Each structure stands twice: as structure tokens, then as C-alpha cells.
PDB file of C-alpha atoms in Angstrom:
ATOM      1  CA  MET A  26     -59.235  -6.968  31.305  1.00  0.00           C
ATOM      2  CA  PRO A  27     -61.654  -6.842  28.345  1.00  0.00           C
ATOM      3  CA  LEU A  28     -62.702  -3.476  27.081  1.00  0.00           C
ATOM      4  CA  PHE A  29     -66.184  -4.627  26.210  1.00  0.00           C
ATOM      5  CA  SER A  30     -68.260  -7.304  27.767  1.00  0.00           C
ATOM      6  CA  ASN A  31     -68.195  -9.516  24.667  1.00  0.00           C
ATOM      7  CA  GLU A  32     -64.383  -9.344  24.115  1.00  0.00           C
ATOM      8  CA  GLN A  33     -61.568 -11.375  25.540  1.00  0.00           C
ATOM      9  CA  GLU A  34     -58.192  -9.875  26.268  1.00  0.00           C
ATOM     10  CA  ILE A  35     -55.674 -10.975  23.658  1.00  0.00           C
ATOM     11  CA  LEU A  36     -52.132  -9.970  24.416  1.00  0.00           C
ATOM     12  CA  ASN A  37     -49.927  -8.609  21.671  1.00  0.00           C
ATOM     13  CA  GLN A  38     -52.751  -8.762  19.123  1.00  0.00           C
ATOM     14  CA  PRO A  39     -54.658  -5.933  17.479  1.00  0.00           C
ATOM     15  CA  ILE A  40     -57.966  -5.235  19.183  1.00  0.00           C
ATOM     16  CA  THR A  41     -60.982  -4.666  16.956  1.00  0.00           C
ATOM     17  CA  VAL A  42     -63.093  -1.662  17.748  1.00  0.00           C
ATOM     18  CA  ASP A  43     -65.924  -2.304  15.319  1.00  0.00           C
ATOM     19  CA  GLY A  44     -67.580  -5.366  13.979  1.00  0.00           C
ATOM     20  CA  SER A  45     -65.648  -5.433  10.681  1.00  0.00           C
ATOM     21  CA  GLY A  46     -62.659  -7.456  11.964  1.00  0.00           C
ATOM     22  CA  VAL A  47     -60.315  -5.129  10.082  1.00  0.00           C
ATOM     23  CA  THR A  48     -57.437  -3.226  11.649  1.00  0.00           C
ATOM     24  CA  GLN A  49     -58.477   0.372  12.092  1.00  0.00           C
ATOM     25  CA  PRO A  50     -56.198   3.269  11.143  1.00  0.00           C
ATOM     26  CA  VAL A  51     -55.114   5.496  13.964  1.00  0.00           C
ATOM     27  CA  SER A  52     -54.178   9.100  13.367  1.00  0.00           C
ATOM     28  CA  GLY A  53     -52.335  11.559  15.488  1.00  0.00           C
ATOM     29  CA  THR A  54     -49.261  10.982  17.616  1.00  0.00           C
ATOM     30  CA  VAL A  55     -48.599   7.375  18.467  1.00  0.00           C
ATOM     31  CA  THR A  56     -45.818   6.421  20.857  1.00  0.00           C
ATOM     32  CA  ALA A  57     -44.397   2.955  20.444  1.00  0.00           C
ATOM     33  CA  ASN A  58     -42.587   1.741  23.510  1.00  0.00           C
ATOM     34  CA  ALA A  59     -41.204  -1.745  23.761  1.00  0.00           C
ATOM     35  CA  GLY A  60     -40.830  -1.369  27.441  1.00  0.00           C
ATOM     36  CA  SER A  61     -37.856  -1.674  29.708  1.00  0.00           C
ATOM     37  CA  GLY A  62     -38.175  -5.295  30.831  1.00  0.00           C
ATOM     38  CA  THR A  63     -36.567  -8.394  29.388  1.00  0.00           C
ATOM     39  CA  PHE A  64     -37.910 -10.073  26.289  1.00  0.00           C
ATOM     40  CA  THR A  65     -38.113 -13.829  26.308  1.00  0.00           C
ATOM     41  CA  VAL A  66     -36.273 -15.486  23.433  1.00  0.00           C
ATOM     42  CA  ASP A  67     -36.250 -19.107  24.525  1.00  0.00           C
ATOM     43  CA  GLY A  68     -38.794 -19.140  27.282  1.00  0.00           C
ATOM     44  CA  SER A  69     -36.216 -18.888  30.067  1.00  0.00           C
ATOM     45  CA  GLY A  70     -36.414 -15.155  30.577  1.00  0.00           C
ATOM     46  CA  VAL A  71     -32.591 -15.058  30.863  1.00  0.00           C
ATOM     47  CA  THR A  72     -30.483 -12.686  28.767  1.00  0.00           C
ATOM     48  CA  GLN A  73     -28.959 -14.634  25.868  1.00  0.00           C
ATOM     49  CA  PRO A  74     -25.246 -13.999  25.256  1.00  0.00           C
ATOM     50  CA  ILE A  75     -24.194 -13.224  21.721  1.00  0.00           C
ATOM     51  CA  SER A  76     -20.421 -13.184  21.339  1.00  0.00           C
ATOM     52  CA  ALA A  77     -18.128 -14.097  18.444  1.00  0.00           C
ATOM     53  CA  ALA A  78     -15.540 -15.145  21.018  1.00  0.00           C
ATOM     54  CA  SER A  79     -17.792 -17.919  22.298  1.00  0.00           C
ATOM     55  CA  LEU A  80     -18.996 -19.148  18.911  1.00  0.00           C
ATOM     56  CA  PRO A  81     -17.034 -21.992  17.318  1.00  0.00           C
ATOM     57  CA  LEU A  82     -15.312 -21.191  14.017  1.00  0.00           C
ATOM     58  CA  PRO A  83     -15.902 -23.383  10.985  1.00  0.00           C
ATOM     59  CA  ALA A  84     -13.157 -25.909  10.229  1.00  0.00           C
ATOM     60  CA  GLY A  85     -10.224 -24.289   8.424  1.00  0.00           C
ATOM     61  CA  ALA A  86     -11.262 -20.730   9.291  1.00  0.00           C
ATOM     62  CA  ALA A  87      -8.433 -18.218   9.697  1.00  0.00           C
ATOM     63  CA  THR A  88      -7.690 -16.844  13.139  1.00  0.00           C
ATOM     64  CA  GLU A  89      -5.550 -13.909  14.202  1.00  0.00           C
ATOM     65  CA  THR A  90      -2.704 -16.343  14.966  1.00  0.00           C
ATOM     66  CA  THR A  91      -2.776 -18.108  11.595  1.00  0.00           C
ATOM     67  CA  LEU A  92      -3.023 -14.822   9.712  1.00  0.00           C
ATOM     68  CA  ALA A  93      -0.016 -13.447  11.627  1.00  0.00           C
ATOM     69  CA  ALA A  94       1.982 -16.590  10.791  1.00  0.00           C
ATOM     70  CA  ILE A  95       1.144 -16.250   7.107  1.00  0.00           C
ATOM     71  CA  ASP A  96       2.017 -12.555   7.149  1.00  0.00           C
ATOM     72  CA  ALA A  97       5.376 -13.292   8.818  1.00  0.00           C
ATOM     73  CA  GLY A  98       6.298 -15.626   5.931  1.00  0.00           C
ATOM     74  CA  ILE A  99       5.772 -12.998   3.249  1.00  0.00           C
ATOM     75  CA  PRO A 100       8.654 -10.592   2.690  1.00  0.00           C
ATOM     76  CA  ALA A 101       7.865  -6.951   3.357  1.00  0.00           C
ATOM     77  CA  GLY A 102       9.344  -5.761   0.075  1.00  0.00           C
ATOM     78  CA  LEU A 103       8.313  -7.463  -3.113  1.00  0.00           C
ATOM     79  CA  GLY A 104      10.381  -7.480  -6.289  1.00  0.00           C
ATOM     80  CA  GLN A 105      14.036  -8.257  -6.862  1.00  0.00           C
ATOM     81  CA  THR A 106      15.996  -8.675  -3.642  1.00  0.00           C
ATOM     82  CA  THR A 107      18.762 -10.737  -2.068  1.00  0.00           C
ATOM     83  CA  MET A 108      18.365 -14.503  -1.664  1.00  0.00           C
ATOM     84  CA  SER A 109      18.122 -14.290   2.147  1.00  0.00           C
ATOM     85  CA  ALA A 110      15.258 -11.755   1.910  1.00  0.00           C
ATOM     86  CA  SER A 111      13.378 -13.723  -0.749  1.00  0.00           C
ATOM     87  CA  MET A 112      10.474 -16.101  -0.360  1.00  0.00           C
ATOM     88  CA  PRO A 113      11.184 -19.605  -1.691  1.00  0.00           C
ATOM     89  CA  VAL A 114       8.973 -20.798  -4.519  1.00  0.00           C
ATOM     90  CA  ALA A 115       8.746 -23.997  -6.529  1.00  0.00           C
ATOM     91  CA  ILE A 116       8.992 -23.778 -10.302  1.00  0.00           C
ATOM     92  CA  ALA A 117       6.044 -25.414 -12.041  1.00  0.00           C
ATOM     93  CA  SER A 118       6.664 -28.838 -13.565  1.00  0.00           C
ATOM     94  CA  ASP A 119       5.533 -27.572 -16.976  1.00  0.00           C
ATOM     95  CA  GLN A 120       7.719 -24.436 -16.814  1.00  0.00           C
ATOM     96  CA  SER A 121       9.430 -23.639 -20.105  1.00  0.00           C
ATOM     97  CA  ALA A 122      13.217 -23.310 -20.132  1.00  0.00           C
ATOM     98  CA  ILE A 123      14.611 -20.354 -18.195  1.00  0.00           C
ATOM     99  CA  PRO A 124      17.595 -18.821 -19.999  1.00  0.00           C
ATOM    100  CA  VAL A 125      20.743 -18.490 -17.895  1.00  0.00           C
ATOM    101  CA  THR A 126      23.803 -16.544 -18.977  1.00  0.00           C
ATOM    102  CA  PHE A 127      27.196 -17.161 -17.407  1.00  0.00           C
ATOM    103  CA  THR A 128      30.470 -15.554 -18.351  1.00  0.00           C
ATOM    104  CA  PRO A 129      33.434 -17.188 -16.607  1.00  0.00           C
ATOM    105  CA  ALA A 130      36.386 -15.068 -15.604  1.00  0.00           C
ATOM    106  CA  ALA A 131      39.248 -15.146 -18.055  1.00  0.00           C
ATOM    107  CA  LEU A 132      41.955 -17.583 -16.964  1.00  0.00           C
ATOM    108  CA  THR A 133      45.428 -16.167 -16.705  1.00  0.00           C
ATOM    109  CA  ILE A 134      47.412 -19.228 -15.716  1.00  0.00           C
ATOM    110  CA  THR A 135      51.148 -19.144 -15.794  1.00  0.00           C
ATOM    111  CA  ALA A 136      53.440 -22.108 -15.323  1.00  0.00           C
ATOM    112  CA  THR A 137      56.943 -22.256 -13.912  1.00  0.00           C
ATOM    113  CA  VAL A 138      58.964 -25.372 -14.780  1.00  0.00           C
ATOM    114  CA  SER A 139      62.073 -26.281 -12.814  1.00  0.00           C
ATOM    115  CA  THR A 140      64.411 -29.247 -12.405  1.00  0.00           C
ATOM    116  CA  VAL A 141      65.118 -30.187  -8.793  1.00  0.00           C
ATOM    117  CA  ALA A 142      67.998 -32.522  -7.889  1.00  0.00           C
ATOM    118  CA  VAL A 143      66.735 -34.880  -5.179  1.00  0.00           C
ATOM    119  CA  SER A 144      68.833 -37.356  -3.176  1.00  0.00           C
ATOM    120  CA  THR A 145      68.630 -39.029   0.239  1.00  0.00           C
ATOM    121  CA  THR A 146      68.702 -35.519   1.715  1.00  0.00           C
ATOM    122  CA  VAL A 147      65.302 -33.755   1.839  1.00  0.00           C
ATOM    123  CA  ALA A 148      64.716 -31.200  -0.933  1.00  0.00           C
ATOM    124  CA  THR A 149      62.068 -28.531  -1.442  1.00  0.00           C
ATOM    125  CA  LEU A 150      59.995 -29.304  -4.541  1.00  0.00           C
ATOM    126  CA  SER A 151      57.532 -26.368  -4.266  1.00  0.00           C
ATOM    127  CA  LEU A 152      57.387 -23.448  -1.844  1.00  0.00           C
ATOM    128  CA  SER A 153      54.183 -22.368  -0.133  1.00  0.00           C
ATOM    129  CA  ASN A 154      52.439 -19.726  -2.259  1.00  0.00           C
ATOM    130  CA  THR A 155      48.778 -18.614  -2.127  1.00  0.00           C
ATOM    131  CA  SER A 156      48.880 -17.812  -5.862  1.00  0.00           C
ATOM    132  CA  LYS A 157      49.755 -21.429  -6.649  1.00  0.00           C
ATOM    133  CA  THR A 158      46.802 -23.280  -8.223  1.00  0.00           C
ATOM    134  CA  GLY A 159      48.506 -26.598  -8.852  1.00  0.00           C
ATOM    135  CA  VAL A 160      51.757 -28.559  -9.080  1.00  0.00           C
ATOM    136  CA  VAL A 161      52.812 -31.350 -11.455  1.00  0.00           C
ATOM    137  CA  ILE A 162      55.696 -33.522 -10.213  1.00  0.00           C
ATOM    138  CA  HIS A 163      57.442 -35.993 -12.592  1.00  0.00           C
ATOM    139  CA  ASN A 164      59.810 -38.497 -10.966  1.00  0.00           C
ATOM    140  CA  GLU A 165      62.450 -39.383 -13.582  1.00  0.00           C
ATOM    141  CA  GLY A 166      64.097 -42.244 -11.700  1.00  0.00           C
ATOM    142  CA  GLY A 167      64.208 -44.276  -8.475  1.00  0.00           C
ATOM    143  CA  THR A 168      61.640 -44.045  -5.675  1.00  0.00           C
ATOM    144  CA  LEU A 169      60.588 -40.542  -4.605  1.00  0.00           C
ATOM    145  CA  PHE A 170      58.743 -39.841  -1.351  1.00  0.00           C
ATOM    146  CA  VAL A 171      56.668 -36.631  -1.581  1.00  0.00           C
ATOM    147  CA  LYS A 172      55.246 -34.865   1.471  1.00  0.00           C
ATOM    148  CA  PHE A 173      52.760 -31.996   1.702  1.00  0.00           C
ATOM    149  CA  GLY A 174      54.733 -30.139   4.357  1.00  0.00           C
ATOM    150  CA  SER A 175      58.318 -30.067   5.570  1.00  0.00           C
ATOM    151  CA  VAL A 176      60.835 -32.900   5.954  1.00  0.00           C
ATOM    152  CA  ALA A 177      59.690 -35.784   3.782  1.00  0.00           C
ATOM    153  CA  THR A 178      61.187 -39.138   4.848  1.00  0.00           C
ATOM    154  CA  PRO A 179      60.767 -42.732   3.617  1.00  0.00           C
ATOM    155  CA  SER A 180      58.527 -43.300   6.674  1.00  0.00           C
ATOM    156  CA  ASP A 181      56.696 -39.918   6.751  1.00  0.00           C
ATOM    157  CA  TYR A 182      55.310 -38.918   3.346  1.00  0.00           C
ATOM    158  CA  THR A 183      52.094 -38.110   1.454  1.00  0.00           C
ATOM    159  CA  TYR A 184      52.813 -39.916  -1.859  1.00  0.00           C
ATOM    160  CA  ARG A 185      55.317 -42.570  -2.990  1.00  0.00           C
ATOM    161  CA  LEU A 186      56.292 -42.223  -6.655  1.00  0.00           C
ATOM    162  CA  THR A 187      58.168 -44.854  -8.622  1.00  0.00           C
ATOM    163  CA  GLN A 188      60.340 -44.158 -11.705  1.00  0.00           C
ATOM    164  CA  ASN A 189      58.624 -42.205 -14.529  1.00  0.00           C
ATOM    165  CA  THR A 190      55.409 -41.488 -12.611  1.00  0.00           C
ATOM    166  CA  VAL A 191      53.561 -38.190 -12.440  1.00  0.00           C
ATOM    167  CA  LEU A 192      51.718 -36.615  -9.499  1.00  0.00           C
ATOM    168  CA  GLU A 193      49.212 -33.816 -10.176  1.00  0.00           C
ATOM    169  CA  VAL A 194      48.413 -31.706  -7.121  1.00  0.00           C
ATOM    170  CA  THR A 195      45.373 -29.370  -7.060  1.00  0.00           C
ATOM    171  CA  ASN A 196      43.790 -27.307  -4.296  1.00  0.00           C
ATOM    172  CA  TYR A 197      46.969 -27.225  -2.227  1.00  0.00           C
ATOM    173  CA  ALA A 198      49.182 -24.130  -2.074  1.00  0.00           C
ATOM    174  CA  GLY A 199      51.499 -25.185   0.761  1.00  0.00           C
ATOM    175  CA  LEU A 200      55.091 -26.429   0.969  1.00  0.00           C
ATOM    176  CA  ILE A 201      55.970 -29.704  -0.842  1.00  0.00           C
ATOM    177  CA  THR A 202      59.188 -31.601  -0.043  1.00  0.00           C
ATOM    178  CA  GLY A 203      60.754 -34.778  -1.421  1.00  0.00           C
ATOM    179  CA  ILE A 204      63.455 -37.345  -0.673  1.00  0.00           C
ATOM    180  CA  LYS A 205      64.856 -40.382  -2.522  1.00  0.00           C
ATOM    181  CA  LEU A 206      65.041 -43.847  -1.029  1.00  0.00           C
ATOM    182  CA  ALA A 207      68.536 -44.276  -2.491  1.00  0.00           C
ATOM    183  CA  GLY A 208      70.809 -42.409  -4.868  1.00  0.00           C
ATOM    184  CA  GLY A 209      69.786 -39.193  -6.526  1.00  0.00           C
ATOM    185  CA  THR A 210      67.957 -38.115  -9.684  1.00  0.00           C
ATOM    186  CA  ASP A 211      66.264 -35.082 -11.107  1.00  0.00           C
ATOM    187  CA  VAL A 212      62.583 -34.341 -10.536  1.00  0.00           C
ATOM    188  CA  GLN A 213      60.660 -32.121 -12.973  1.00  0.00           C
ATOM    189  CA  VAL A 214      58.356 -29.723 -11.079  1.00  0.00           C
ATOM    190  CA  THR A 215      55.775 -27.531 -12.831  1.00  0.00           C
ATOM    191  CA  GLU A 216      54.057 -24.951 -10.642  1.00  0.00           C
ATOM    192  CA  LEU A 217      50.785 -23.521 -11.998  1.00  0.00           C
ATOM    193  CA  GLY A 218      49.561 -20.007 -11.288  1.00  0.00           C
ATOM    194  CA  ILE A 219      52.985 -18.571 -10.376  1.00  0.00           C
TER     195      ILE A 219
END
């Protein structure tokens, strides 16, 4: 309702009280009260929800799940640690040389040489020994059947050596036996490491 007969009611606008058209200062206590009703934002009069949970994230944005996965891949303790507790990394393609120092253990190899008479009866060429690092067998004559294990025979053997041939055995510390196809000759056996 207009205050004066020549004014129209204008909502939410300052009301002039003199003919100047200028906002007039007001002194004293002024109470500003927005009211207790709803304020229209979009014309619907319905409360507008504002929630980060319902807003879409930009592409590639981190979520609690992706951050937890990244955190799980980073070791808790940084610095020098064991290989299993380390995080794998790739060395850059333009990385300068990384110095590596290696000092091998001193070798203390001993060798035991023996002559074994072998005939058509099975003979032990080398006993089983965990200290043994290798065996060299030289067949001086005839055909020699060598077996890694017991009871070599002309039909059950590991190697067949002809006259003046050498067999070098590595990475085997077990029993080695031998037998001749016919006759008998000496076999030179060198055991390494014992």
C-alpha cells in the first residue's frame, strides 16, 4: 500500500521521502531482518541442495579411493631399506654411470688326484661329498660307462667315454661310478674342492 497518494509501492526498493530522489540517511537503531521464510533462487520457491557429494568431479580429479591407493604404494619409511620394502623406480635414460664395487670371495680350491682301476666290475670313481665342486675323469683306454649314482652298467649310464677322452663334471656332488665294456684300464679322477 502506498504511503502517499502519489507513490506506488515498490518492493525491495528504497522509498523516497522527499522530492530529491536521493536515498535519505537514517539515524538511530535500525534492525535488519531478512525474515524467516524461504528465499527464491530460481523461481521455484524450493530449497536448493548444495552438496559436494552430488556435484560431479572434474575429469582426473583425485578421490579418497585413488589417494588411498597411491598412499598404499609408497613405503612408510623412506631412505635405505631392504629390497622387499623398497619402491621400484626406473633409472633415467640419460643417467650417468653408477659405480658398482664387487669383491668376490677368495677361492680356496683344492684338488685330489687318484688313479682308479676299472674293469667289467663296477667301481666307485668319486664318493658323494657336499664339499666337492667338480670332478674331471680321464679315460685312458677302452670304453668307460660313467653313471651319476650307483651301479653303472653298459645299459644304465650317464656318459659313455671312449679311449683318451675327458669328462668335466660341475654342479654335482653325488656318487659317480664306472664300468668297462671289456677288459680293464686305469681311469684318472681329479676331485675339486676336497
